[in-house]
Amino acid sequence: MSKLFLKGNEAVAEAAVRGGCRFFAGYPITPQNEIPEYLSKRLPEVGGAFVQGESELASINMVIGASYIGTRAMTSSSGPGLSLMSEGLSTMAATPFPAVILNVMRGGPGTGAIQGAQMDYLQATKAPGHGGFRLLAYAPSTIQEAVDLVYLAFDKAWEYKAPTLVLMDGCIGSLMEPVELPPMKEVQREEYPLYTSPHLNPGNPKRRCSATMITNERDHEDWNRVQAARYATIEKNELRVEEYMMDDAEYVIVAYGTSARVAKSTIRQLRDKGIKVGLIRPITVWPFPYESLRKLDETKVKGILCLELSIPALMVEDVDRGVQGRIPIATYGRAAGIVFSSEEVEEQMMLHIEQDWK
Amino acid sequence: MEKIYKRPEAMQKRPTGYCPGCLHGVANKIICGLIDEFGIVDNTVAVQPIGCGALMCWTTDTDQIISLHGRAPATATGIKRSAPEKFVLVYQGDGDLASIGLAEIMHCANRGENLTVVFVNNSIFGMTGGQMAPTTLMGQKATTAKDGRTPLQGYPMHMCEIINQLTAPVYIERCALDSPAHVLAAEKAIRKGFKNQLENKGFSFIELLSNCPTNWGMSPVKSLEFMRNETMKEFPLGVFRDRSEEV
Ligand SMILES: Cc1ncc(C[n+]2csc(CCOP(=O)(O)OP(=O)(O)O)c2C)c(N)n1
């Protein structure tokens, strides 16, 4: 198949359509605007519907409606918009309603910076909303991977009947790279069973009834257990990680998304100088690849750098949960849309290698 | 013997969850009767609010979804745009529609979504225990307006009149549920709202003035008198727009 030279945001929008997306609602926010712009024209061509929501609150609830009726649906946004969607995400994780949620991350906190950054790690992995729930979350580091993961995210959302997050960063959304697009999938509306139906209308369980409020405590608690079991299955089956040049590594960088791209350049630079560095790159940030860190041999690995486009460091606690204090961990980040160069990261590595990791 | 009055088929065979004297039950019954009349029980999705209106989930024997607080018009938009062949009913209270969900109802109306919205205005937040709503009358007591609503808490919002400023809606009417004659008029209005959607005519908005004996602190009969003497003075009944024949 031939490759096309595409901008990240447009490439993932087309990947969504090919993955069966037939409904999109979203509200403009930089740096993801090309996604709704592209889909506003593209979805009607394939018999789908596009709605520019009046807000992210409305948009996520429109996606809930489309998903309830069985349509493969998606929304995209960036940090502040994801915060507004959090009540909806909590509902979707619970009900559950399958859909793909794209967060093209920008600098935070608050309204923040419109340029790309990686500051929504904790939101994505720990608390995308209230009420305690988990989202399968992919973090692509190239446009090709973003395309493949968005396409996959639709299948996974529908396999688990749960919302699935793709945590891109603004850099990947705005880059242009050659990509191969996946084939067009023809999918029909599919009215999957809803857990709440027999509880809301016991006389007629064939009705599709959905609510996140089940008045019987035991039914509600059972339902919490059903959700917990789903999270456990996803944790067991859906972990993805890339281990790059790890076989003989004496130093390790842990990074995802754009940071991981920079880290790879740094690693090649350092290896040219005879310094053995490897990369652990979470492809899913939830579930997190703790095992890749747990299995590190502390008699060989002398130090770990947790590298993110974020100040403060956000992923470091997960890194340490895998390392369990056996190996020193340093952090380095830039923020507000400033991306570190591979030389800058090399300098950081050398500082630690020559001083505290001796 | 001929049976001339019965429970609508579209109604579940179980007690409603409403308080004694509450008119939500009357509104639900009108809706279920019309679902029977149009023969659409298997094709209806009832999109319900957060608030006492969510207790409709024990009433309608149709597909249904309780949406998030205020977002029923957005949820319904997602359903209808994806499944235009479904009959999608939106049912909302006044806190849900006129306070937290003001943006959603306005934009849904402004897009002229092909939906039927039934808006139950009881001038109070019923479910949470009688706090002030955007529709609470001036001077009316609420648990967050102990001495009655004052100007600093704003004035009653007239949703029919506000929505009537928009271009897209096809049909806007305010009815009341206080008397048999008004209930029949409300049924007629909701019937038109159903018909408009089934004939792809667009957005219909029917407001139903209602009561809340529990939180108003009145007997059901007194609450009906209050509606006639106070509520209807603030919120005049009538058809604000009817373009059903033109579209
Ligand atoms: C986001 C959110 N905020 C607040 C609530 C709490 N809440 C539940 S019902 C309700 C008021 C509903 O009042 P109204 O729409 O007037 O309906 P009624 O109960 O009077 O029929 C509120 C504030 C909620 N469930 N969700």
XYZ file of C-alpha atoms in Angstrom, chain A residues 2-356:
355
model
C 1.223 3.479 -0.791
C 2.171 5.988 1.836
C 0.597 9.412 2.197
C 2.244 12.497 3.664
C -0.246 13.630 6.301
C -0.565 15.898 9.307
C -1.074 13.939 12.520
C -4.513 15.327 13.372
C -5.894 14.675 9.887
C -4.342 11.238 9.733
C -6.004 10.129 12.974
C -9.319 11.609 11.866
C -9.199 9.507 8.695
C -8.063 6.477 10.712
C -11.142 6.911 12.904
C -13.442 6.914 9.871
C -11.727 3.772 8.576
C -12.074 2.211 12.022
C -15.846 2.602 11.739
C -16.416 5.992 13.381
C -19.800 7.289 12.198
C -20.476 9.958 14.797
C -18.318 12.795 16.047
C -19.147 15.694 18.333
C -16.549 18.144 19.554
C -15.820 21.719 20.486
C -12.889 23.676 19.016
C -9.661 23.775 21.016
C -6.050 24.020 19.905
C -4.026 21.892 19.118
C -6.614 19.453 17.774
C -8.810 21.621 15.534
C -7.966 19.809 12.303
C -9.749 16.725 13.653
C -13.285 18.217 13.817
C -12.573 20.290 10.719
C -11.684 17.193 8.733
C -14.561 15.120 10.088
C -17.172 17.828 9.463
C -16.697 17.165 5.750
C -15.652 13.529 5.829
C -18.316 11.921 8.044
C -21.318 12.910 5.888
C -19.516 11.331 2.884
C -19.670 7.934 4.589
C -23.197 8.285 5.977
C -22.043 9.449 9.392
C -22.970 12.502 11.430
C -20.869 15.407 12.641
C -22.087 17.881 15.245
C -20.136 20.873 16.489
C -21.192 20.743 20.124
C -21.881 23.956 22.012
C -19.283 22.850 24.577
C -17.285 19.809 25.611
C -20.051 19.048 28.106
C -22.570 18.836 25.304
C -20.160 17.026 22.979
C -19.397 14.146 25.325
C -23.111 13.752 26.027
C -23.819 13.636 22.301
C -21.220 10.892 22.028
C -22.988 9.102 24.886
C -26.242 9.271 22.914
C -24.643 7.947 19.740
C -22.909 5.171 21.651
C -26.103 4.243 23.514
C -27.818 3.686 20.185
C -24.906 1.552 18.960
C -22.924 3.874 16.701
C -19.133 3.917 16.747
C -18.505 7.400 18.048
C -15.595 9.653 18.904
C -14.772 13.026 20.362
C -11.486 14.843 20.539
C -10.276 17.677 22.687
C -7.326 18.926 24.709
C -6.686 19.358 28.465
C -9.342 21.905 29.536
C -11.930 20.191 27.351
C -11.139 16.800 28.866
C -11.727 18.299 32.316
C -15.181 19.408 31.220
C -15.861 15.954 29.832
C -14.909 14.178 33.022
C -18.458 13.669 34.329
C -19.352 12.137 30.978
C -16.269 9.911 30.967
C -17.116 8.649 34.431
C -20.606 7.789 33.223
C -19.284 6.105 30.103
C -16.796 3.989 32.015
C -19.542 2.878 34.348
C -22.471 2.300 32.022
C -20.337 1.389 30.020
C -20.539 3.187 26.693
C -17.885 2.363 24.106
C -16.340 5.338 22.308
C -12.932 6.707 21.442
C -11.744 9.837 23.229
C -8.765 11.679 21.798
C -6.779 14.039 23.994
C -4.286 16.013 21.944
C -2.390 17.311 24.954
C -1.265 20.886 25.446
C 0.525 22.720 28.223
C -1.246 23.044 31.555
C -2.482 23.634 34.129
C -5.518 25.848 33.649
C -6.110 27.206 30.185
C -2.408 26.633 29.766
C -0.386 26.775 26.578
C -1.822 25.919 23.183
C 1.358 24.187 22.057
C 1.909 20.500 22.526
C 2.919 19.106 25.911
C 2.347 16.024 28.059
C 0.687 17.355 31.160
C -2.445 15.212 31.406
C -0.718 11.986 32.436
C -2.274 11.862 35.895
C -5.702 12.765 34.563
C -5.477 10.032 31.947
C -4.126 7.284 34.166
C -5.439 7.974 37.659
C -8.562 10.109 37.607
C -10.160 10.995 34.279
C -13.212 11.861 36.392
C -14.958 11.257 39.707
C -16.124 7.957 41.081
C -13.062 5.751 40.589
C -12.677 4.203 37.145
C -10.040 3.327 34.568
C -9.653 4.047 30.881
C -7.553 1.991 28.515
C -5.167 4.706 27.330
C -2.847 4.568 24.318
C 0.049 6.999 23.903
C 1.380 7.004 20.323
C 4.782 8.412 19.482
C 4.618 8.613 15.686
C 1.827 9.514 13.295
C 1.803 5.958 11.970
C 1.418 4.631 15.477
C -1.293 7.210 16.214
C -3.191 6.050 13.129
C -2.825 2.389 14.066
C -3.788 2.956 17.706
C -6.857 5.077 16.919
C -7.985 2.334 14.531
C -7.314 -0.281 17.214
C -8.962 1.857 19.910
C -12.336 1.501 18.158
C -12.042 -2.272 18.206
C -10.937 -2.308 21.827
C -13.680 0.113 22.874
C -16.215 -2.225 21.326
C -14.535 -5.402 22.567
C -14.689 -4.179 26.165
C -17.748 -1.981 25.638
C -15.861 0.836 27.308
C -14.498 4.249 26.425
C -10.900 4.158 25.222
C -8.525 7.077 25.416
C -5.841 8.000 22.924
C -3.386 10.329 24.611
C -1.611 12.118 21.800
C 0.384 15.242 22.311
C 0.122 18.414 20.306
C 3.481 17.768 18.645
C 2.241 14.543 17.080
C -1.022 16.223 16.110
C 0.833 18.966 14.259
C 3.686 16.994 12.678
C 3.613 15.746 9.101
C 4.943 12.278 8.348
C 4.469 9.578 5.739
C 1.765 7.146 6.842
C 0.020 4.093 5.572
C -3.698 4.210 6.263
C -5.564 1.071 7.337
C -8.407 -0.358 5.231
C -11.950 0.979 5.457
C -14.103 -1.030 7.847
C -17.820 -1.307 7.225
C -19.553 -1.471 10.569
C -23.239 -1.491 11.381
C -24.951 -0.047 14.404
C -24.790 -2.626 17.152
C -27.146 -2.453 20.127
C -25.114 -4.238 22.795
C -26.705 -5.325 26.086
C -26.730 -2.838 28.945
C -26.176 -4.046 32.492
C -28.797 -1.687 33.883
C -31.717 -2.841 31.706
C -33.041 -5.632 33.956
C -32.688 -3.384 37.016
C -34.530 -0.413 35.580
C -37.289 -2.366 33.885
C -37.453 -5.837 35.473
C -40.758 -6.579 33.739
C -39.277 -6.198 30.279
C -35.497 -6.763 30.240
C -35.379 -6.567 26.458
C -35.682 -2.792 26.694
C -32.423 -0.840 26.462
C -32.288 1.020 29.745
C -29.297 2.980 30.857
C -28.537 4.889 34.014
C -25.609 5.198 36.378
C -27.921 5.294 39.329
C -29.221 1.904 40.386
C -31.419 2.331 43.407
C -30.830 -1.129 44.871
C -27.528 -1.056 46.800
C -26.679 -4.704 46.176
C -27.270 -4.372 42.442
C -25.135 -1.254 42.449
C -22.335 -2.979 44.306
C -22.502 -5.986 41.959
C -22.232 -3.559 39.106
C -19.116 -1.979 40.657
C -17.677 -5.510 40.774
C -18.465 -6.042 37.088
C -16.547 -2.867 36.294
C -13.603 -3.824 38.493
C -13.421 -7.197 36.733
C -13.355 -5.436 33.373
C -10.466 -3.216 34.497
C -8.589 -6.319 35.679
C -9.078 -8.020 32.293
C -7.872 -4.957 30.420
C -4.862 -4.715 32.736
C -4.010 -8.340 32.031
C -4.549 -8.344 28.252
C -3.977 -4.903 26.831
C -0.568 -3.786 28.087
C 1.737 -2.537 25.333
C 5.309 -1.397 25.734
C 8.371 -0.908 23.564
C 11.756 -1.792 25.028
C 14.418 -0.183 22.862
C 18.108 -1.125 23.173
C 17.446 -2.526 26.620
C 19.462 -5.786 26.409
C 22.773 -4.324 27.593
C 21.498 -1.013 28.979
C 23.299 0.470 31.974
C 21.117 3.562 31.951
C 17.434 3.777 31.110
C 15.132 6.520 29.893
C 11.409 6.080 30.478
C 9.339 8.212 28.105
C 6.214 8.072 25.942
C 4.881 10.014 22.952
C 7.022 12.861 21.634
C 9.449 12.567 24.567
C 10.214 9.009 23.507
C 11.103 10.188 19.993
C 13.617 12.630 21.411
C 14.892 9.974 23.823
C 15.657 7.615 20.926
C 17.885 10.246 19.307
C 19.643 10.869 22.614
C 20.197 7.137 23.062
C 21.798 6.814 19.618
C 24.033 9.823 20.334
C 25.139 8.361 23.660
C 25.690 4.891 22.236
C 27.976 6.432 19.585
C 30.043 7.576 22.571
C 30.002 4.082 24.060
C 27.432 4.795 26.756
C 24.842 2.055 26.941
C 21.397 3.615 27.288
C 18.048 2.008 26.623
C 14.424 3.163 26.468
C 11.274 1.842 28.080
C 8.378 3.369 26.175
C 4.848 2.833 27.518
C 2.509 2.487 24.530
C -0.363 2.067 26.939
C -0.039 4.459 29.869
C -2.895 2.582 31.522
C -2.222 -0.257 31.960
C 1.327 0.857 32.792
C 4.311 -1.407 32.034
C 5.436 -1.875 35.650
C 6.911 -5.256 34.753
C 9.466 -3.699 32.367
C 10.798 -1.758 35.349
C 10.388 -4.542 37.898
C 12.618 -6.852 35.877
C 15.511 -4.355 35.650
C 18.662 -5.754 37.258
C 19.901 -3.219 39.815
C 23.401 -4.686 39.630
C 23.534 -3.617 35.952
C 21.294 -0.552 35.623
C 22.798 2.453 37.396
C 20.184 5.109 36.825
C 16.834 5.939 35.256
C 15.672 9.207 33.722
C 11.922 9.796 33.624
C 11.484 12.166 30.681
C 8.281 14.084 29.991
C 7.098 17.301 28.372
C 5.803 18.326 31.746
C 6.842 20.315 34.773
C 6.372 18.896 37.362
C 7.198 15.280 36.490
C 3.995 13.238 36.525
C 4.927 9.691 35.502
C 7.730 9.289 38.052
C 5.551 7.669 40.706
C 4.550 4.919 38.295
C 8.183 4.435 37.339
C 9.126 4.113 40.989
C 6.260 1.707 41.647
C 7.991 -0.618 39.184
C 11.529 0.091 40.364
C 10.636 -0.025 44.076
C 13.564 2.155 45.130
C 16.209 -0.252 43.829
C 17.662 2.149 41.222
C 18.011 5.945 41.422
C 15.417 7.812 39.359
C 15.923 11.338 38.061
C 13.366 13.417 36.208
C 13.650 15.944 33.433
C 10.952 17.960 31.752
C 10.193 21.021 29.684
C 6.755 22.527 29.491
C 4.520 25.211 27.996
C 5.133 23.950 24.488
C 8.915 23.943 24.758
C 10.346 20.641 23.543
C 13.769 19.466 24.721
C 16.372 18.697 22.076
C 18.212 15.373 22.021
C 21.393 17.284 22.947
C 19.687 18.818 25.947
C 18.549 15.389 27.137
C 22.063 14.029 26.485
C 23.466 16.767 28.702
C 21.029 15.813 31.462
C 21.998 12.166 31.148
C 25.725 13.022 31.334
C 25.184 15.157 34.444
C 23.629 12.194 36.238
C 26.027 9.602 34.812
C 29.048 11.614 35.937
C 27.648 12.627 39.306
C 24.846 10.915 41.168
